[in-house]
Amino acid sequence: MSTLTIRLPDDTAQRLKALAKSRGLSTNKLIEELSAHALAAWDTENHFRALAATGNVNRALEILERLDAEDDQAGA
């Protein structure tokens, strides 16, 4: 486990403390959970960017068109 010191505006720090308290968490645990969510989103974005870089644009558009057609049929 590492220690990380951050500087936040007073208002932001107070709001984070209030949020943590409302969730029954320590401020450290709240920051840990928020960090995990942010990193998961970043990992997901990077994963999809890597897939997009190696993908076939025409094939992707064909799939989207097929899905749109299926949605249209399901709604009819």
JSON list of N, CA and C in Angstrom, two decimals, residues 5-54:
[
{"chain": "A", "resi": 5, "resn": "THR", "atom": "N", "xyz": [-0.27, 11.97, -1.02]},
{"chain": "A", "resi": 5, "resn": "THR", "atom": "CA", "xyz": [-0.76, 13.23, -0.47]},
{"chain": "A", "resi": 5, "resn": "THR", "atom": "C", "xyz": [-1.23, 14.09, -1.63]},
{"chain": "A", "resi": 6, "resn": "ILE", "atom": "N", "xyz": [-2.47, 14.58, -1.53]},
{"chain": "A", "resi": 6, "resn": "ILE", "atom": "CA", "xyz": [-3.00, 15.44, -2.59]},
{"chain": "A", "resi": 6, "resn": "ILE", "atom": "C", "xyz": [-3.50, 16.74, -2.00]},
{"chain": "A", "resi": 7, "resn": "ARG", "atom": "N", "xyz": [-3.48, 17.78, -2.80]},
{"chain": "A", "resi": 7, "resn": "ARG", "atom": "CA", "xyz": [-4.01, 19.08, -2.38]},
{"chain": "A", "resi": 7, "resn": "ARG", "atom": "C", "xyz": [-5.33, 19.29, -3.11]},
{"chain": "A", "resi": 8, "resn": "LEU", "atom": "N", "xyz": [-6.34, 19.62, -2.33]},
{"chain": "A", "resi": 8, "resn": "LEU", "atom": "CA", "xyz": [-7.68, 19.87, -2.86]},
{"chain": "A", "resi": 8, "resn": "LEU", "atom": "C", "xyz": [-8.18, 21.20, -2.32]},
{"chain": "A", "resi": 9, "resn": "PRO", "atom": "N", "xyz": [-9.04, 21.86, -3.09]},
{"chain": "A", "resi": 9, "resn": "PRO", "atom": "CA", "xyz": [-9.70, 23.04, -2.52]},
{"chain": "A", "resi": 9, "resn": "PRO", "atom": "C", "xyz": [-10.48, 22.62, -1.27]},
{"chain": "A", "resi": 10, "resn": "ASP", "atom": "N", "xyz": [-10.56, 23.52, -0.30]},
{"chain": "A", "resi": 10, "resn": "ASP", "atom": "CA", "xyz": [-11.25, 23.20, 0.96]},
{"chain": "A", "resi": 10, "resn": "ASP", "atom": "C", "xyz": [-12.67, 22.70, 0.73]},
{"chain": "A", "resi": 11, "resn": "ASP", "atom": "N", "xyz": [-13.39, 23.35, -0.18]},
{"chain": "A", "resi": 11, "resn": "ASP", "atom": "CA", "xyz": [-14.77, 22.96, -0.45]},
{"chain": "A", "resi": 11, "resn": "ASP", "atom": "C", "xyz": [-14.84, 21.53, -0.99]},
{"chain": "A", "resi": 12, "resn": "THR", "atom": "N", "xyz": [-13.94, 21.19, -1.88]},
{"chain": "A", "resi": 12, "resn": "THR", "atom": "CA", "xyz": [-13.92, 19.83, -2.44]},
{"chain": "A", "resi": 12, "resn": "THR", "atom": "C", "xyz": [-13.62, 18.81, -1.35]},
{"chain": "A", "resi": 13, "resn": "ALA", "atom": "N", "xyz": [-12.66, 19.10, -0.50]},
{"chain": "A", "resi": 13, "resn": "ALA", "atom": "CA", "xyz": [-12.31, 18.18, 0.58]},
{"chain": "A", "resi": 13, "resn": "ALA", "atom": "C", "xyz": [-13.50, 17.98, 1.52]},
{"chain": "A", "resi": 14, "resn": "GLN", "atom": "N", "xyz": [-14.19, 19.06, 1.86]},
{"chain": "A", "resi": 14, "resn": "GLN", "atom": "CA", "xyz": [-15.34, 18.95, 2.75]},
{"chain": "A", "resi": 14, "resn": "GLN", "atom": "C", "xyz": [-16.47, 18.14, 2.11]},
{"chain": "A", "resi": 15, "resn": "ARG", "atom": "N", "xyz": [-16.69, 18.35, 0.82]},
{"chain": "A", "resi": 15, "resn": "ARG", "atom": "CA", "xyz": [-17.74, 17.60, 0.12]},
{"chain": "A", "resi": 15, "resn": "ARG", "atom": "C", "xyz": [-17.39, 16.12, 0.03]},
{"chain": "A", "resi": 16, "resn": "LEU", "atom": "N", "xyz": [-16.11, 15.81, -0.19]},
{"chain": "A", "resi": 16, "resn": "LEU", "atom": "CA", "xyz": [-15.70, 14.40, -0.21]},
{"chain": "A", "resi": 16, "resn": "LEU", "atom": "C", "xyz": [-15.88, 13.75, 1.15]},
{"chain": "A", "resi": 17, "resn": "LYS", "atom": "N", "xyz": [-15.55, 14.49, 2.21]},
{"chain": "A", "resi": 17, "resn": "LYS", "atom": "CA", "xyz": [-15.75, 13.96, 3.56]},
{"chain": "A", "resi": 17, "resn": "LYS", "atom": "C", "xyz": [-17.23, 13.70, 3.82]},
{"chain": "A", "resi": 18, "resn": "ALA", "atom": "N", "xyz": [-18.09, 14.63, 3.39]},
{"chain": "A", "resi": 18, "resn": "ALA", "atom": "CA", "xyz": [-19.53, 14.46, 3.58]},
{"chain": "A", "resi": 18, "resn": "ALA", "atom": "C", "xyz": [-20.05, 13.27, 2.78]},
{"chain": "A", "resi": 19, "resn": "LEU", "atom": "N", "xyz": [-19.56, 13.11, 1.56]},
{"chain": "A", "resi": 19, "resn": "LEU", "atom": "CA", "xyz": [-19.96, 11.98, 0.73]},
{"chain": "A", "resi": 19, "resn": "LEU", "atom": "C", "xyz": [-19.55, 10.66, 1.38]},
{"chain": "A", "resi": 20, "resn": "ALA", "atom": "N", "xyz": [-18.32, 10.61, 1.85]},
{"chain": "A", "resi": 20, "resn": "ALA", "atom": "CA", "xyz": [-17.83, 9.39, 2.52]},
{"chain": "A", "resi": 20, "resn": "ALA", "atom": "C", "xyz": [-18.69, 9.07, 3.73]},
{"chain": "A", "resi": 21, "resn": "LYS", "atom": "N", "xyz": [-18.99, 10.08, 4.53]},
{"chain": "A", "resi": 21, "resn": "LYS", "atom": "CA", "xyz": [-19.81, 9.86, 5.72]},
{"chain": "A", "resi": 21, "resn": "LYS", "atom": "C", "xyz": [-21.20, 9.35, 5.36]},
{"chain": "A", "resi": 22, "resn": "SER", "atom": "N", "xyz": [-21.78, 9.91, 4.29]},
{"chain": "A", "resi": 22, "resn": "SER", "atom": "CA", "xyz": [-23.13, 9.50, 3.88]},
{"chain": "A", "resi": 22, "resn": "SER", "atom": "C", "xyz": [-23.15, 8.05, 3.40]},
{"chain": "A", "resi": 23, "resn": "ARG", "atom": "N", "xyz": [-22.01, 7.56, 2.95]},
{"chain": "A", "resi": 23, "resn": "ARG", "atom": "CA", "xyz": [-21.91, 6.17, 2.48]},
{"chain": "A", "resi": 23, "resn": "ARG", "atom": "C", "xyz": [-21.37, 5.24, 3.56]},
{"chain": "A", "resi": 24, "resn": "GLY", "atom": "N", "xyz": [-21.08, 5.80, 4.72]},
{"chain": "A", "resi": 24, "resn": "GLY", "atom": "CA", "xyz": [-20.55, 4.98, 5.80]},
{"chain": "A", "resi": 24, "resn": "GLY", "atom": "C", "xyz": [-19.12, 4.52, 5.55]},
{"chain": "A", "resi": 25, "resn": "LEU", "atom": "N", "xyz": [-18.35, 5.35, 4.87]},
{"chain": "A", "resi": 25, "resn": "LEU", "atom": "CA", "xyz": [-16.97, 5.01, 4.53]},
{"chain": "A", "resi": 25, "resn": "LEU", "atom": "C", "xyz": [-16.02, 6.05, 5.11]},
{"chain": "A", "resi": 26, "resn": "SER", "atom": "N", "xyz": [-14.78, 5.64, 5.24]},
{"chain": "A", "resi": 26, "resn": "SER", "atom": "CA", "xyz": [-13.76, 6.62, 5.56]},
{"chain": "A", "resi": 26, "resn": "SER", "atom": "C", "xyz": [-13.44, 7.38, 4.27]},
{"chain": "A", "resi": 27, "resn": "THR", "atom": "N", "xyz": [-12.87, 8.56, 4.42]},
{"chain": "A", "resi": 27, "resn": "THR", "atom": "CA", "xyz": [-12.49, 9.33, 3.24]},
{"chain": "A", "resi": 27, "resn": "THR", "atom": "C", "xyz": [-11.48, 8.55, 2.41]},
{"chain": "A", "resi": 28, "resn": "ASN", "atom": "N", "xyz": [-10.55, 7.87, 3.07]},
{"chain": "A", "resi": 28, "resn": "ASN", "atom": "CA", "xyz": [-9.56, 7.07, 2.34]},
{"chain": "A", "resi": 28, "resn": "ASN", "atom": "C", "xyz": [-10.23, 5.98, 1.52]},
{"chain": "A", "resi": 29, "resn": "LYS", "atom": "N", "xyz": [-11.21, 5.29, 2.11]},
{"chain": "A", "resi": 29, "resn": "LYS", "atom": "CA", "xyz": [-11.90, 4.21, 1.40]},
{"chain": "A", "resi": 29, "resn": "LYS", "atom": "C", "xyz": [-12.68, 4.78, 0.22]},
{"chain": "A", "resi": 30, "resn": "LEU", "atom": "N", "xyz": [-13.32, 5.93, 0.40]},
{"chain": "A", "resi": 30, "resn": "LEU", "atom": "CA", "xyz": [-14.05, 6.56, -0.69]},
{"chain": "A", "resi": 30, "resn": "LEU", "atom": "C", "xyz": [-13.11, 6.87, -1.85]},
{"chain": "A", "resi": 31, "resn": "ILE", "atom": "N", "xyz": [-11.98, 7.49, -1.55]},
{"chain": "A", "resi": 31, "resn": "ILE", "atom": "CA", "xyz": [-11.01, 7.83, -2.59]},
{"chain": "A", "resi": 31, "resn": "ILE", "atom": "C", "xyz": [-10.50, 6.57, -3.27]},
{"chain": "A", "resi": 32, "resn": "GLU", "atom": "N", "xyz": [-10.28, 5.50, -2.50]},
{"chain": "A", "resi": 32, "resn": "GLU", "atom": "CA", "xyz": [-9.85, 4.23, -3.07]},
{"chain": "A", "resi": 32, "resn": "GLU", "atom": "C", "xyz": [-10.90, 3.71, -4.06]},
{"chain": "A", "resi": 33, "resn": "GLU", "atom": "N", "xyz": [-12.18, 3.75, -3.67]},
{"chain": "A", "resi": 33, "resn": "GLU", "atom": "CA", "xyz": [-13.24, 3.27, -4.55]},
{"chain": "A", "resi": 33, "resn": "GLU", "atom": "C", "xyz": [-13.39, 4.14, -5.79]},
{"chain": "A", "resi": 34, "resn": "LEU", "atom": "N", "xyz": [-13.35, 5.46, -5.61]},
{"chain": "A", "resi": 34, "resn": "LEU", "atom": "CA", "xyz": [-13.45, 6.36, -6.76]},
{"chain": "A", "resi": 34, "resn": "LEU", "atom": "C", "xyz": [-12.28, 6.16, -7.72]},
{"chain": "A", "resi": 35, "resn": "SER", "atom": "N", "xyz": [-11.09, 5.94, -7.16]},
{"chain": "A", "resi": 35, "resn": "SER", "atom": "CA", "xyz": [-9.91, 5.69, -7.99]},
{"chain": "A", "resi": 35, "resn": "SER", "atom": "C", "xyz": [-10.06, 4.40, -8.78]},
{"chain": "A", "resi": 36, "resn": "ALA", "atom": "N", "xyz": [-10.59, 3.37, -8.14]},
{"chain": "A", "resi": 36, "resn": "ALA", "atom": "CA", "xyz": [-10.79, 2.09, -8.82]},
{"chain": "A", "resi": 36, "resn": "ALA", "atom": "C", "xyz": [-11.76, 2.25, -9.99]},
{"chain": "A", "resi": 37, "resn": "HIS", "atom": "N", "xyz": [-12.83, 3.03, -9.78]},
{"chain": "A", "resi": 37, "resn": "HIS", "atom": "CA", "xyz": [-13.80, 3.27, -10.86]},
{"chain": "A", "resi": 37, "resn": "HIS", "atom": "C", "xyz": [-13.14, 4.04, -12.01]},
{"chain": "A", "resi": 38, "resn": "ALA", "atom": "N", "xyz": [-12.37, 5.06, -11.69]},
{"chain": "A", "resi": 38, "resn": "ALA", "atom": "CA", "xyz": [-11.71, 5.86, -12.72]},
{"chain": "A", "resi": 38, "resn": "ALA", "atom": "C", "xyz": [-10.73, 5.00, -13.51]},
{"chain": "A", "resi": 39, "resn": "LEU", "atom": "N", "xyz": [-9.97, 4.16, -12.82]},
{"chain": "A", "resi": 39, "resn": "LEU", "atom": "CA", "xyz": [-9.01, 3.30, -13.51]},
{"chain": "A", "resi": 39, "resn": "LEU", "atom": "C", "xyz": [-9.70, 2.25, -14.37]},
{"chain": "A", "resi": 40, "resn": "ALA", "atom": "N", "xyz": [-10.82, 1.72, -13.90]},
{"chain": "A", "resi": 40, "resn": "ALA", "atom": "CA", "xyz": [-11.57, 0.74, -14.70]},
{"chain": "A", "resi": 40, "resn": "ALA", "atom": "C", "xyz": [-12.09, 1.40, -15.98]},
{"chain": "A", "resi": 41, "resn": "ALA", "atom": "N", "xyz": [-12.58, 2.62, -15.87]},
{"chain": "A", "resi": 41, "resn": "ALA", "atom": "CA", "xyz": [-13.06, 3.34, -17.06]},
{"chain": "A", "resi": 41, "resn": "ALA", "atom": "C", "xyz": [-11.91, 3.60, -18.03]},
{"chain": "A", "resi": 42, "resn": "TRP", "atom": "N", "xyz": [-10.77, 3.98, -17.50]},
{"chain": "A", "resi": 42, "resn": "TRP", "atom": "CA", "xyz": [-9.59, 4.24, -18.33]},
{"chain": "A", "resi": 42, "resn": "TRP", "atom": "C", "xyz": [-9.13, 2.96, -19.03]},
{"chain": "A", "resi": 43, "resn": "ASP", "atom": "N", "xyz": [-9.09, 1.85, -18.28]},
{"chain": "A", "resi": 43, "resn": "ASP", "atom": "CA", "xyz": [-8.70, 0.57, -18.87]},
{"chain": "A", "resi": 43, "resn": "ASP", "atom": "C", "xyz": [-9.66, 0.16, -19.98]},
{"chain": "A", "resi": 44, "resn": "THR", "atom": "N", "xyz": [-10.96, 0.37, -19.75]},
{"chain": "A", "resi": 44, "resn": "THR", "atom": "CA", "xyz": [-11.96, 0.03, -20.76]},
{"chain": "A", "resi": 44, "resn": "THR", "atom": "C", "xyz": [-11.78, 0.88, -22.01]},
{"chain": "A", "resi": 45, "resn": "GLU", "atom": "N", "xyz": [-11.57, 2.17, -21.82]},
{"chain": "A", "resi": 45, "resn": "GLU", "atom": "CA", "xyz": [-11.34, 3.06, -22.96]},
{"chain": "A", "resi": 45, "resn": "GLU", "atom": "C", "xyz": [-10.12, 2.61, -23.76]},
{"chain": "A", "resi": 46, "resn": "ASN", "atom": "N", "xyz": [-9.03, 2.32, -23.07]},
{"chain": "A", "resi": 46, "resn": "ASN", "atom": "CA", "xyz": [-7.81, 1.88, -23.75]},
{"chain": "A", "resi": 46, "resn": "ASN", "atom": "C", "xyz": [-8.02, 0.57, -24.49]},
{"chain": "A", "resi": 47, "resn": "HIS", "atom": "N", "xyz": [-8.79, -0.34, -23.88]},
{"chain": "A", "resi": 47, "resn": "HIS", "atom": "CA", "xyz": [-9.08, -1.62, -24.52]},
{"chain": "A", "resi": 47, "resn": "HIS", "atom": "C", "xyz": [-9.84, -1.40, -25.83]},
{"chain": "A", "resi": 48, "resn": "PHE", "atom": "N", "xyz": [-10.88, -0.57, -25.79]},
{"chain": "A", "resi": 48, "resn": "PHE", "atom": "CA", "xyz": [-11.66, -0.32, -27.00]},
{"chain": "A", "resi": 48, "resn": "PHE", "atom": "C", "xyz": [-10.86, 0.46, -28.04]},
{"chain": "A", "resi": 49, "resn": "ARG", "atom": "N", "xyz": [-9.99, 1.35, -27.60]},
{"chain": "A", "resi": 49, "resn": "ARG", "atom": "CA", "xyz": [-9.14, 2.06, -28.57]},
{"chain": "A", "resi": 49, "resn": "ARG", "atom": "C", "xyz": [-8.19, 1.08, -29.26]},
{"chain": "A", "resi": 50, "resn": "ALA", "atom": "N", "xyz": [-7.65, 0.13, -28.51]},
{"chain": "A", "resi": 50, "resn": "ALA", "atom": "CA", "xyz": [-6.76, -0.87, -29.11]},
{"chain": "A", "resi": 50, "resn": "ALA", "atom": "C", "xyz": [-7.53, -1.74, -30.09]},
{"chain": "A", "resi": 51, "resn": "LEU", "atom": "N", "xyz": [-8.74, -2.14, -29.72]},
{"chain": "A", "resi": 51, "resn": "LEU", "atom": "CA", "xyz": [-9.56, -2.93, -30.65]},
{"chain": "A", "resi": 51, "resn": "LEU", "atom": "C", "xyz": [-9.90, -2.13, -31.90]},
{"chain": "A", "resi": 52, "resn": "ALA", "atom": "N", "xyz": [-10.24, -0.87, -31.73]},
{"chain": "A", "resi": 52, "resn": "ALA", "atom": "CA", "xyz": [-10.60, -0.03, -32.87]},
{"chain": "A", "resi": 52, "resn": "ALA", "atom": "C", "xyz": [-9.41, 0.15, -33.82]},
{"chain": "A", "resi": 53, "resn": "ALA", "atom": "N", "xyz": [-8.22, 0.23, -33.26]},
{"chain": "A", "resi": 53, "resn": "ALA", "atom": "CA", "xyz": [-7.03, 0.43, -34.09]},
{"chain": "A", "resi": 53, "resn": "ALA", "atom": "C", "xyz": [-6.74, -0.77, -34.98]},
{"chain": "A", "resi": 54, "resn": "THR", "atom": "N", "xyz": [-7.20, -1.94, -34.56]},
{"chain": "A", "resi": 54, "resn": "THR", "atom": "CA", "xyz": [-6.93, -3.15, -35.35]},
{"chain": "A", "resi": 54, "resn": "THR", "atom": "C", "xyz": [-8.18, -3.64, -36.08]}
]
